[in-house]
Short mmCIF file of C-alpha atoms in Angstrom, two decimals:
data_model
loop_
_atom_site.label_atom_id
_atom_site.label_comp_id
_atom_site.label_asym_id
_atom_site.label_seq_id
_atom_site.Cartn_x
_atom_site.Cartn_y
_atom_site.Cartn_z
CA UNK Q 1 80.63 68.48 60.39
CA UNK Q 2 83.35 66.53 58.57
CA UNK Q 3 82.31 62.96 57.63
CA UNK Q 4 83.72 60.17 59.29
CA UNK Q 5 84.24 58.20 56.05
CA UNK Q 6 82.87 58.99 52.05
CA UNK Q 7 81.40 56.19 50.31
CA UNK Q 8 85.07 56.74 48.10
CA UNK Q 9 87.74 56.30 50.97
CA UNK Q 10 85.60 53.23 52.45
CA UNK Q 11 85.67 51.74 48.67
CA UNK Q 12 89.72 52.44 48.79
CA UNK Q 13 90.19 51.26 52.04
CA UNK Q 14 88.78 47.94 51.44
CA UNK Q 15 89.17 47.65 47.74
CA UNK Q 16 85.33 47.29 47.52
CA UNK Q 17 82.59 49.01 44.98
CA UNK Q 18 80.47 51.95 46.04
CA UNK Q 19 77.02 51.47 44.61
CA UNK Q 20 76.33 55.35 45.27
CA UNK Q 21 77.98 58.32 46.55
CA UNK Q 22 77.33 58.53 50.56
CA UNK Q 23 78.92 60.03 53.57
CA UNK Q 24 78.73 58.33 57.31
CA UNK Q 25 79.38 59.83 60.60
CA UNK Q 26 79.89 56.24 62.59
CA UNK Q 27 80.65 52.38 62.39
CA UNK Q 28 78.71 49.83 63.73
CA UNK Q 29 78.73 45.87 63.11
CA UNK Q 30 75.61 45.31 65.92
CA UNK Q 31 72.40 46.35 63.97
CA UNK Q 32 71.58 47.37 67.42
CA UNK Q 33 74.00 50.20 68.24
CA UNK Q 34 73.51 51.52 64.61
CA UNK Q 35 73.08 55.08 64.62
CA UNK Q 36 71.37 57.44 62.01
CA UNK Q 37 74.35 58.31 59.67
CA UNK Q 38 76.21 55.32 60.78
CA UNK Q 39 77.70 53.00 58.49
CA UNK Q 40 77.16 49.11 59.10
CA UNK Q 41 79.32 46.35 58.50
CA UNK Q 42 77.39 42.87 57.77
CA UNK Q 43 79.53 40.50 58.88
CA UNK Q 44 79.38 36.37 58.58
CA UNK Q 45 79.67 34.82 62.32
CA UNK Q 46 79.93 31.87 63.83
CA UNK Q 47 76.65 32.27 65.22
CA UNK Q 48 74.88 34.45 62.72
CA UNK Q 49 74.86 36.09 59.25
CA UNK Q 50 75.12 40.12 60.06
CA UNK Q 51 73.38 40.39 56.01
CA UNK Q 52 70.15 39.24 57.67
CA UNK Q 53 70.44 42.24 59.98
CA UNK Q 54 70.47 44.58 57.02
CA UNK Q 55 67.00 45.99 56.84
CA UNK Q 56 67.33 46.50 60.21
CA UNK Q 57 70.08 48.57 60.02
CA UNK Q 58 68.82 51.01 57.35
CA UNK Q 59 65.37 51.10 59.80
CA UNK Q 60 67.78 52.48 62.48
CA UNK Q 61 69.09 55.03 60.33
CA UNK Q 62 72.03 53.52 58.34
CA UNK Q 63 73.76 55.78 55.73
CA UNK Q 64 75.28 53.31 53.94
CA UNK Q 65 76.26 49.13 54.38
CA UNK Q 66 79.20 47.08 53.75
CA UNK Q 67 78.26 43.59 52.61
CA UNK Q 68 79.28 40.78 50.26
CA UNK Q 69 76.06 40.92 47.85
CA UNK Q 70 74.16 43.45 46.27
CA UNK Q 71 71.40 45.42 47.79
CA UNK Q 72 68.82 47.66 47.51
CA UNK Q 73 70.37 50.47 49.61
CA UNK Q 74 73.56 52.58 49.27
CA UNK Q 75 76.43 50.14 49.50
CA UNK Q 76 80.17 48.88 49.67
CA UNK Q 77 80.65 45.39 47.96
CA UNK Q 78 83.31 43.72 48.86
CA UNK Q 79 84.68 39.91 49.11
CA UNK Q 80 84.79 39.44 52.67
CA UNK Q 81 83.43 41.76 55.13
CA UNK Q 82 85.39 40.92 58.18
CA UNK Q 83 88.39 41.21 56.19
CA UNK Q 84 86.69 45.01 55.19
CA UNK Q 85 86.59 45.72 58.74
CA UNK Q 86 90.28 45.05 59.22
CA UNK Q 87 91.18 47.04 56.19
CA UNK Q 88 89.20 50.21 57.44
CA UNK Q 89 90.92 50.41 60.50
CA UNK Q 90 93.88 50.24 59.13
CA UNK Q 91 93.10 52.72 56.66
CA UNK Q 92 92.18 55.05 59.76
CA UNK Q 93 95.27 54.56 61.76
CA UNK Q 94 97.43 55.09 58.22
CA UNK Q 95 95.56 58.64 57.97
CA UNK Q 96 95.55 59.77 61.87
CA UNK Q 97 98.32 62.17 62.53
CA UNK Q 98 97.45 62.04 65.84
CA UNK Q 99 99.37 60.49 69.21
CA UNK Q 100 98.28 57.00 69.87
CA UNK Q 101 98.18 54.72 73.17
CA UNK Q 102 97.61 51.47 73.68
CA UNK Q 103 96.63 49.50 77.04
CA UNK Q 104 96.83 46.03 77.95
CA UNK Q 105 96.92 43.94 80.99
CA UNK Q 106 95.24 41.34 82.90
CA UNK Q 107 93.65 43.76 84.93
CA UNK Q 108 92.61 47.45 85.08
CA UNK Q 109 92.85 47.89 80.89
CA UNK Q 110 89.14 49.54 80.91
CA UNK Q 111 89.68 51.91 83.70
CA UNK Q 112 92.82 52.59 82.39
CA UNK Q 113 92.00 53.40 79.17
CA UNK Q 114 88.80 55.40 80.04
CA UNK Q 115 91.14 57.99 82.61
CA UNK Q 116 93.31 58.52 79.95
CA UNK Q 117 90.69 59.54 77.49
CA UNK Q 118 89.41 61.66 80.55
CA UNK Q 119 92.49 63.03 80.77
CA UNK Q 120 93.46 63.90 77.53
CA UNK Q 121 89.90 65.24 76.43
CA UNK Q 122 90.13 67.58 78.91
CA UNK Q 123 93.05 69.07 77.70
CA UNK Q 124 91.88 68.79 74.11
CA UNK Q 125 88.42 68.86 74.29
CA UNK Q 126 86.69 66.68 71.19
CA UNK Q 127 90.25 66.12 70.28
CA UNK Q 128 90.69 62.36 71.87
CA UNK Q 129 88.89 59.24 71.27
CA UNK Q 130 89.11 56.17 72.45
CA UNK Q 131 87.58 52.37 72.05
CA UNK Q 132 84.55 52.30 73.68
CA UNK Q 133 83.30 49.40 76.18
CA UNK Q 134 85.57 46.77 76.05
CA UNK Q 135 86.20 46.68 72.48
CA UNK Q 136 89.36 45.03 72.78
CA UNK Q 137 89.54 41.88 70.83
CA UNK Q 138 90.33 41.17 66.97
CA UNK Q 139 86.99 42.35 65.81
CA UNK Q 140 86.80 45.59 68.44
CA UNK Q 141 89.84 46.62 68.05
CA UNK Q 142 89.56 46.90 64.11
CA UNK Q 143 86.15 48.92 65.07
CA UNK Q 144 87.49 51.30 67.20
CA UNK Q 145 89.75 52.44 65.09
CA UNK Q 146 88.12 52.82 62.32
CA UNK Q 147 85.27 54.96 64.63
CA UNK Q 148 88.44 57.28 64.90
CA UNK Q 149 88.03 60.52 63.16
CA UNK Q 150 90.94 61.63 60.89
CA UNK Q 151 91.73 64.95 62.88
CA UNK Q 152 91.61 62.86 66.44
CA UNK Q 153 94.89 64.36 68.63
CA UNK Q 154 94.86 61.22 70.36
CA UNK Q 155 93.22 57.60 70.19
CA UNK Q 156 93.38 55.59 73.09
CA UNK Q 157 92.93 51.66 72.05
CA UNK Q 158 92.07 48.62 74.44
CA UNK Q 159 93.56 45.71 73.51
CA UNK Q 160 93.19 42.16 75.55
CA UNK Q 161 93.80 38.47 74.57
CA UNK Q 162 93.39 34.80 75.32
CA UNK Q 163 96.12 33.16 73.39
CA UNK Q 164 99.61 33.65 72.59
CA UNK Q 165 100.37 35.91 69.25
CA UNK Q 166 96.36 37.94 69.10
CA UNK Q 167 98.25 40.52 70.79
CA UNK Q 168 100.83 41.02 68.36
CA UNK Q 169 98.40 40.73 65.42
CA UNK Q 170 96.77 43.89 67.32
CA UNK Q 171 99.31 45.68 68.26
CA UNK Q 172 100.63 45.91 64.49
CA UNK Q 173 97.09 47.10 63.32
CA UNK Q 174 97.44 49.73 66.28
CA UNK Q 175 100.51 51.49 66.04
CA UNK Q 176 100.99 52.44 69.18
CA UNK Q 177 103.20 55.66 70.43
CA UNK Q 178 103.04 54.43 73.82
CA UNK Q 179 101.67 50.81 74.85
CA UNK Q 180 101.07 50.57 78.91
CA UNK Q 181 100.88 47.27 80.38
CA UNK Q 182 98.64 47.45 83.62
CA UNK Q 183 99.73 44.64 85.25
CA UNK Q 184 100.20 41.02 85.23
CA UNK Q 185 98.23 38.60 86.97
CA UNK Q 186 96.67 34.99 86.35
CA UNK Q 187 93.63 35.22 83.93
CA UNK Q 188 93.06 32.94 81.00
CA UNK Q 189 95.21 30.40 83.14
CA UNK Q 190 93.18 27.96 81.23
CA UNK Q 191 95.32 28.66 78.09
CA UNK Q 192 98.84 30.20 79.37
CA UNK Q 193 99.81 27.40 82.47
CA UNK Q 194 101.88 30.24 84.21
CA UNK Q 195 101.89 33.91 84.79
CA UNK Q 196 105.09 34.10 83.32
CA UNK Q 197 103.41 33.13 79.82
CA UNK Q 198 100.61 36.01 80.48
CA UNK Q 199 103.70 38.10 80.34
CA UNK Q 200 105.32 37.52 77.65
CA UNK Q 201 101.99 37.37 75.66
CA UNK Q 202 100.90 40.39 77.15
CA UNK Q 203 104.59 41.71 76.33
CA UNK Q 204 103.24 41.73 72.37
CA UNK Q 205 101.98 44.84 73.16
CA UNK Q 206 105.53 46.52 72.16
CA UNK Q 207 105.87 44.84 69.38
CA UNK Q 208 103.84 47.46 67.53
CA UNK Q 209 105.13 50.43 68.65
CA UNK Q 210 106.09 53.13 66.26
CA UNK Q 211 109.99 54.24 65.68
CA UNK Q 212 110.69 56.23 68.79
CA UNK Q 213 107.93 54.83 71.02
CA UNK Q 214 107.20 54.35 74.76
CA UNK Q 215 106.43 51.13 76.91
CA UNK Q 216 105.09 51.93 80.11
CA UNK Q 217 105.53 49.15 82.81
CA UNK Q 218 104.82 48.12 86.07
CA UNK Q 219 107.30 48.36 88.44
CA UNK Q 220 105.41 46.35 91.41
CA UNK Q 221 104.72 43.66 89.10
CA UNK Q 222 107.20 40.50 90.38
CA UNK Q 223 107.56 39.97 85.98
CA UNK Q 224 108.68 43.68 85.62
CA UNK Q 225 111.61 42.46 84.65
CA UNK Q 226 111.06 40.18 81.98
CA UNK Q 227 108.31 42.72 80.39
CA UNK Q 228 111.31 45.24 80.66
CA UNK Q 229 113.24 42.85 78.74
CA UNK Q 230 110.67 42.17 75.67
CA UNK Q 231 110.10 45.92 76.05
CA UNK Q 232 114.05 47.13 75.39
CA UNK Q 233 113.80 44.94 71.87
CA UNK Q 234 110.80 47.54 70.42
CA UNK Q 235 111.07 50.40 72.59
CA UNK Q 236 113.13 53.63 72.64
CA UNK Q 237 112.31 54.86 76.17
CA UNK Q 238 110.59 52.63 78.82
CA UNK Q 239 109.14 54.41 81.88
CA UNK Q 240 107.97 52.34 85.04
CA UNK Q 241 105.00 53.27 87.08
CA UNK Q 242 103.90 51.77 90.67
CA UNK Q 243 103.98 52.40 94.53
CA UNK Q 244 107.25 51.69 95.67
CA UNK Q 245 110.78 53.32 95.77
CA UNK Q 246 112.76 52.91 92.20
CA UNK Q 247 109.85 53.50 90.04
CA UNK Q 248 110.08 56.49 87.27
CA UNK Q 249 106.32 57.52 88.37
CA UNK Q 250 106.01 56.93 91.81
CA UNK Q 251 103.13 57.57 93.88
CA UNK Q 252 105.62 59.79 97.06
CA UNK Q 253 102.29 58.99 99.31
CA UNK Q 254 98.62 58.36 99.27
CA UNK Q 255 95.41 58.27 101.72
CA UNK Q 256 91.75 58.48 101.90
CA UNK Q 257 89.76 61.18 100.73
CA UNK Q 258 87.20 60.29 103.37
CA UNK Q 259 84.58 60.48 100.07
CA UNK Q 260 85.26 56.54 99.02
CA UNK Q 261 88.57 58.09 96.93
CA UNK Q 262 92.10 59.20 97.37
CA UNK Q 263 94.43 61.58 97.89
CA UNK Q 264 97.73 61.15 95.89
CA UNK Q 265 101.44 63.08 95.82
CA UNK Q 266 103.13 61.42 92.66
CA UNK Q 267 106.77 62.03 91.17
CA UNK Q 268 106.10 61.97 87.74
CA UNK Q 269 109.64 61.75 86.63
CA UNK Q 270 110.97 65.17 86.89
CA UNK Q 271 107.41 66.62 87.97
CA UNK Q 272 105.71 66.50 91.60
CA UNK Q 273 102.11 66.32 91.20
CA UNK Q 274 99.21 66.48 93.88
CA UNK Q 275 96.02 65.00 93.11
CA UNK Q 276 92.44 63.26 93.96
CA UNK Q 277 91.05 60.09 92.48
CA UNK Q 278 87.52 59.19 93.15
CA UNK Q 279 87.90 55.80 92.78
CA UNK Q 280 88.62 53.82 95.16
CA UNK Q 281 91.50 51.68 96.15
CA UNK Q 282 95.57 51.02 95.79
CA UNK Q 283 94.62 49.51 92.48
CA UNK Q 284 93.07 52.38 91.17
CA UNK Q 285 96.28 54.74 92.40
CA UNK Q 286 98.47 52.39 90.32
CA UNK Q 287 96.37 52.90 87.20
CA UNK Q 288 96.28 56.49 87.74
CA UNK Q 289 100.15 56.73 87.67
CA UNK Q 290 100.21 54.46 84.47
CA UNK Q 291 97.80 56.97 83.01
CA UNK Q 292 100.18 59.63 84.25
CA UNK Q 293 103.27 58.41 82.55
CA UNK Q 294 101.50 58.24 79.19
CA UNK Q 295 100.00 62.02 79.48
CA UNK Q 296 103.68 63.00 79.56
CA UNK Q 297 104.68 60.68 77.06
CA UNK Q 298 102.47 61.81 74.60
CA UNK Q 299 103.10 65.80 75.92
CA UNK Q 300 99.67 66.39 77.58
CA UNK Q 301 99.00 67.75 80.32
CA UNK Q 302 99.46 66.42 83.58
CA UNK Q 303 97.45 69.37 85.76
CA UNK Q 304 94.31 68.22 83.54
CA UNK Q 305 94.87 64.67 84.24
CA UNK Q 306 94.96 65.32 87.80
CA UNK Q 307 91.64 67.48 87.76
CA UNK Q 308 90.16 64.31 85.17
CA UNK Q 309 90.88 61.64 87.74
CA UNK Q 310 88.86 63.66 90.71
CA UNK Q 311 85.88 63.68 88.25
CA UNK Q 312 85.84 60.77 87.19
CA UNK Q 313 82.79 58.44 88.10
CA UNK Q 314 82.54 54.63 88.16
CA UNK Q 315 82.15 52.63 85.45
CA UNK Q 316 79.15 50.12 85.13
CA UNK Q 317 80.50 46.71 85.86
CA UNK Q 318 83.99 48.37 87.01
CA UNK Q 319 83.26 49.98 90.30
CA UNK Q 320 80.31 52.15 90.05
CA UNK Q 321 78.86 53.01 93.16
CA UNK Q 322 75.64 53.35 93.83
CA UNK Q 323 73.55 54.81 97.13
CA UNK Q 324 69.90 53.13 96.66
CA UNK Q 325 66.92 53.47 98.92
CA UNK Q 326 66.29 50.07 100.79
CA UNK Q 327 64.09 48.43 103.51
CA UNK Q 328 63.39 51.64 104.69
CA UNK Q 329 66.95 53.03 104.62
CA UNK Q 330 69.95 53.05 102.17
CA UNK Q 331 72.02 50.46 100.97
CA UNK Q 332 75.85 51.03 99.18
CA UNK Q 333 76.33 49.08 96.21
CA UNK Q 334 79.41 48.58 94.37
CA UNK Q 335 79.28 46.99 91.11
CA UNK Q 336 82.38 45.59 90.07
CA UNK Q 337 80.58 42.20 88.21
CA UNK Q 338 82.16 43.19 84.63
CA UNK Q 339 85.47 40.70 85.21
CA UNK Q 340 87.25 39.34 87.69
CA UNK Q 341 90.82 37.24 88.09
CA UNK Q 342 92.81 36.24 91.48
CA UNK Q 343 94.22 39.31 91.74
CA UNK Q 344 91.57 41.70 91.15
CA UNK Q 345 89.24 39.82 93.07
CA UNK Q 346 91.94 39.86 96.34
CA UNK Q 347 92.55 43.86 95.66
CA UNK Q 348 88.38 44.36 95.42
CA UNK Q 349 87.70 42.83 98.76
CA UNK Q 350 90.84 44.25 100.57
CA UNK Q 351 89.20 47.34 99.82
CA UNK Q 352 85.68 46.38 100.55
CA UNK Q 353 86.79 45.93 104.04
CA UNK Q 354 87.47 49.84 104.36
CA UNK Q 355 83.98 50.49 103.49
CA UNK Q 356 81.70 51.76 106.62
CA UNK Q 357 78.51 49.94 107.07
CA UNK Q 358 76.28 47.76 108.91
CA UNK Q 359 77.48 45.01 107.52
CA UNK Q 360 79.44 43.79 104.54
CA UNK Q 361 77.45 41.80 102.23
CA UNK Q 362 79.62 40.05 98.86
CA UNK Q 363 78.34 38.44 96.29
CA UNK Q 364 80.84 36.61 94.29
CA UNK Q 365 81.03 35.18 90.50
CA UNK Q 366 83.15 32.45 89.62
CA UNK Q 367 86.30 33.12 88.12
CA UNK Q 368 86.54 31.87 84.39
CA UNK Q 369 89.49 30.18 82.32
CA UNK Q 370 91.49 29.69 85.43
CA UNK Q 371 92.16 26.15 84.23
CA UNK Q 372 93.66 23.52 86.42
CA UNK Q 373 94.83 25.95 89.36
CA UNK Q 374 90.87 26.86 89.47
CA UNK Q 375 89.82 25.63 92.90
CA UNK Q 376 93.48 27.18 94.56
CA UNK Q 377 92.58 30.58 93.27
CA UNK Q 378 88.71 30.24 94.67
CA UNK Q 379 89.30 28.68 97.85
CA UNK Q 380 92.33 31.55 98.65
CA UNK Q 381 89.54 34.28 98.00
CA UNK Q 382 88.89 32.82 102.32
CA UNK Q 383 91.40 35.27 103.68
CA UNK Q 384 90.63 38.13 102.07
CA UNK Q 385 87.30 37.93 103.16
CA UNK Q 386 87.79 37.17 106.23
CA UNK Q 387 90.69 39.71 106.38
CA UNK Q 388 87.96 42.12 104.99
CA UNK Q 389 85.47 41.19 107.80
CA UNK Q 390 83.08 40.30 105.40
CA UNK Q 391 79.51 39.39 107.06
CA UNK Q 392 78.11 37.41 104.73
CA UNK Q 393 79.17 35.91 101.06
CA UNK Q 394 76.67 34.98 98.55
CA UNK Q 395 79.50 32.11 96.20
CA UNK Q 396 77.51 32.09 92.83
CA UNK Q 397 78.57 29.29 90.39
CA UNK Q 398 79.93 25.62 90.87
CA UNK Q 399 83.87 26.70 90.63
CA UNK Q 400 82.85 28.52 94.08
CA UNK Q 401 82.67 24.80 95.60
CA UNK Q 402 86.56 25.38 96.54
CA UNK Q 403 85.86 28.79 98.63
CA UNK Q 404 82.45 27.52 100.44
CA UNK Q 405 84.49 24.73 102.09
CA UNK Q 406 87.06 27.10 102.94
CA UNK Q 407 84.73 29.42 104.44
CA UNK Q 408 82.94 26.98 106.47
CA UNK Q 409 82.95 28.09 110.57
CA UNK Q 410 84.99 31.15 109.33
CA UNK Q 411 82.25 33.49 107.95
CA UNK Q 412 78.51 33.12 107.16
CA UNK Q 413 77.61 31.92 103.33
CA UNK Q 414 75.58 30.61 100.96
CA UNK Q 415 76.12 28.63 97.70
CA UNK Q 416 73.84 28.78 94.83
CA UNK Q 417 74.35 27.53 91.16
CA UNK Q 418 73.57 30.76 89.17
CA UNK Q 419 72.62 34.50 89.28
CA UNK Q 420 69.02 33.28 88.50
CA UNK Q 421 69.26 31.25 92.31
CA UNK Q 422 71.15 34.05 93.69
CA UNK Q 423 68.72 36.94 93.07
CA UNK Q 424 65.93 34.54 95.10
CA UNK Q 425 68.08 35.26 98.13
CA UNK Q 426 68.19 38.95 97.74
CA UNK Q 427 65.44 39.76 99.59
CA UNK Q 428 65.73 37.89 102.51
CA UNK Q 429 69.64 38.61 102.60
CA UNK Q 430 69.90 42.47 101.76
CA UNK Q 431 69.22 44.95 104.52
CA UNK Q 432 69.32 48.79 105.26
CA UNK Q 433 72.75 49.64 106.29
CA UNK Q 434 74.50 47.67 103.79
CA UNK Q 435 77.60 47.51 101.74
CA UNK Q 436 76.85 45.32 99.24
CA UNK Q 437 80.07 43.84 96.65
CA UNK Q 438 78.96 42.44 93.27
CA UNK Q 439 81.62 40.67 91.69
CA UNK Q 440 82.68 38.23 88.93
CA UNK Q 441 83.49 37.03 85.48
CA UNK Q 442 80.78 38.76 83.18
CA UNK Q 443 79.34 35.19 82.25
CA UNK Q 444 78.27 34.26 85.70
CA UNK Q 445 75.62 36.87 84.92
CA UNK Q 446 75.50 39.00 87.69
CA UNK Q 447 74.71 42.46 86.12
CA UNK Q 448 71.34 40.88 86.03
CA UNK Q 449 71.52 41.35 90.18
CA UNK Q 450 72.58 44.79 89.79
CA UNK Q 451 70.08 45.82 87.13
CA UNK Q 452 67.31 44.33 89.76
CA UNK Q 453 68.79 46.39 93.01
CA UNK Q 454 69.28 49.84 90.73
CA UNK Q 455 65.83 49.41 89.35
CA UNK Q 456 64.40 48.84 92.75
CA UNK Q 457 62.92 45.18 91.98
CA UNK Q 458 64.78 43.38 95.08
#
């Protein structure tokens, strides 16, 4: 197996000095995901001092460390470790030959990202990588790429934001072939003040895209046209994805699969393609044509893609489903309590009303960085429930205030102040039968509730 970096090219890349000759296989800045033969990066936080974490590291296998002081174990010195981070990913994307992608959007970037990697590993297999997680901000970005091995056919990068101009910084690190923008919808409210500055920040994205490269919009979206327009100053050929007539990739029709997925004809420009997602819902059918219009893009195949989106399973925080043994029968649970914004909180629960059960059961996060439209976007989360026919909602966190009022005489509730208050009501609340929804921003903390019901502790 070809090494992932020599002790040499990390030395070059960062203008550092190798204490030794050493080879590493993988990256890591969390002395907790190191890896035998991985290299770590001991970086100064806010928080903490990654050089404390050093020992640690070499415990868990460590082939070599980057670090600002001398040590007692095979080593790049350099001046600034973060700053040594940056400069190996760049060094990786400078060396890649390979086609590169690059997703953003308010919503869907993870499951986006993810199905393309499906896709184009299957048609390459070991040939694509991608960012992993959510690695999508100005340290995981840097990461993922340089976790990118030199003879990768295709990288697929995440890349998110909460202020105006991170994007851009990214995007020029990235070097995107194609950038997709998922969609647009109100997130980080708290620092933008309108949707239409979410799109034009989000709109960054193109700014980094190679000579002769792709932006990949969508069409539904009510700001397609001003992304268009940012898009036609960096981008030689835009394609336009979504559900309605006009749209270069165009889901033709779509339905059920009976099996919690869909069933989807698509144009794909000058293709016709007939295929079967296994997730769930219209928002997952709009991805899937984003991820469609890149795989052509980038001249992959779009058969594979098809046969990558039908195997696809959830992802943990983002949809997973999950048939658990309960009070002597089975409950459904869908975890979706990664993230969560207006939108795809509204496009969750429209689709958790299509789900067959006893009952419907949702627990709902608050909604972070919403800023001072917060208490609109809760209490119009009502309708959809109620539009849903929603049994009962479990509102977890004080910006829920807004939506228990609205709910009151209109479906049965309960408020509680954190996920700590909220598991207390599981028991008493859950029953056989169930579909049970778990959603909202990752802070509120409700993966602990999940954990719990997977492990069979509720």
């Amino acid at each position: 197996m070809n090494p992932l970096w020599t002790a040499r090219a990390i030395a070059a890349a960062t203008n550092g000095t190798a204490s030794a000759d050493f080879t590493v296989q993988g990256v890591a800045f969390d002395s907790r995901e190191v890896g035998r033969g991985d290299l770590f990066v001991a970086m100064k936080g806010e928080a903490t001092d990654g050089h404390k974490f050093i020992d640690k590291a070499i415990a868990a296998g460590a082939a070599g460390v980057v670090c600002e002081t001398a040590i007692d174990h095979p080593h790049v010195r350099v001046a600034d470790s973060v700053a040594a981070l940056d400069a190996l990913g760049v060094a990786s994307r400078a060396r890649c030959r390979g086609r590169i992608i690059g997703v953003t959007g308010s919503a869907g970037k993870t499951g986006t990202k993810e199905a393309l990697f499906a896709a184009l590993d299957r048609f390459r297999p070991g040939r694509a990588h991608r960012s992993v997680k959510s690695y999508n901000n100005h340290v995981g970005v840097p990461l993922s790429l340089a976790r990118m091995p030199s003879t990768a056919d295709y990288g697929v990068f995440e890349m998110g934001m909460n202020h105006a101009d991170e994007l851009a910084a990214l995007t020029r690190m990235v070097r995107p072939h194609v950038a997709i923008v998922t969609t647009i919808a109100p997130a980080h409210m708290e620092y933008f003040g309108s949707e239409e500055a979410i799109a034009d920040a989000k709109g960054e994205i193109f700014e980094g895209l190679e000579p002769g490269g792709t932006a990949i919009l969508p069409f539904d979206s009510p700001h397609y046209a001003r992304l268009r327009a940012k898009a036609e100053r960096h981008a030689a050929h835009i394609v336009s994805f979504g559900l309605t007539e006009g749209a270069d990739v165009r889901a033709i029709d779509w339905l059920p699969d009976g099996q919690g997925g869909s069933l989807v004809t698509a144009q794909v420009q000058d293709a016709l393609l007939c295929f079967t997602i296994a997730q769930a819902g219209a928002h997952w059918v709009s991805n899937a044509l984003a991820v469609l219009a890149a795989v052509k893009a980038v001249g992959g195949d779009l058969p594979a893609a098809g046969l990558a989106f039908a195997e696809m399973a959830g992802l943990a925080g983002r949809g997973a489903r999950h048939r658990l043994a309960f009070g002597g029968g089975h409950i459904l649970l869908i975890d979706e309590s990664y993230n969560a914004n207006p939108a795809s909180m509204a496009a969750t629960i429209a689709q958790f009303g299509s789900e067959s059960a006893d009952r419907r059961v949702a627990i709902l996060g608050a909604m972070k960085e919403l800023g001072a439209g917060g208490e609109g976007y809760h209490a119009g989360l009502a309708a959809p429930l109620v539009a849903a026919d929603v049994q009962f909602a479990l509102l977890v966190g004080e910006e829920m205030a807004p939506l228990a009022k609205a709910l009151e005489g209109r479906i049965d509730f309960a408020h509680v102040p954190d996920h700590r208050a909220a598991r207390e009501r599981l028991n008493d609340l859950i029953r056989a039968g169930d579909a049970v929804l778990v959603k909202g921003s990752n802070s509120v903390g409700l993966s602990h509730l999940v954990t719990a019901l997977t492990n069979g502790e509720i």
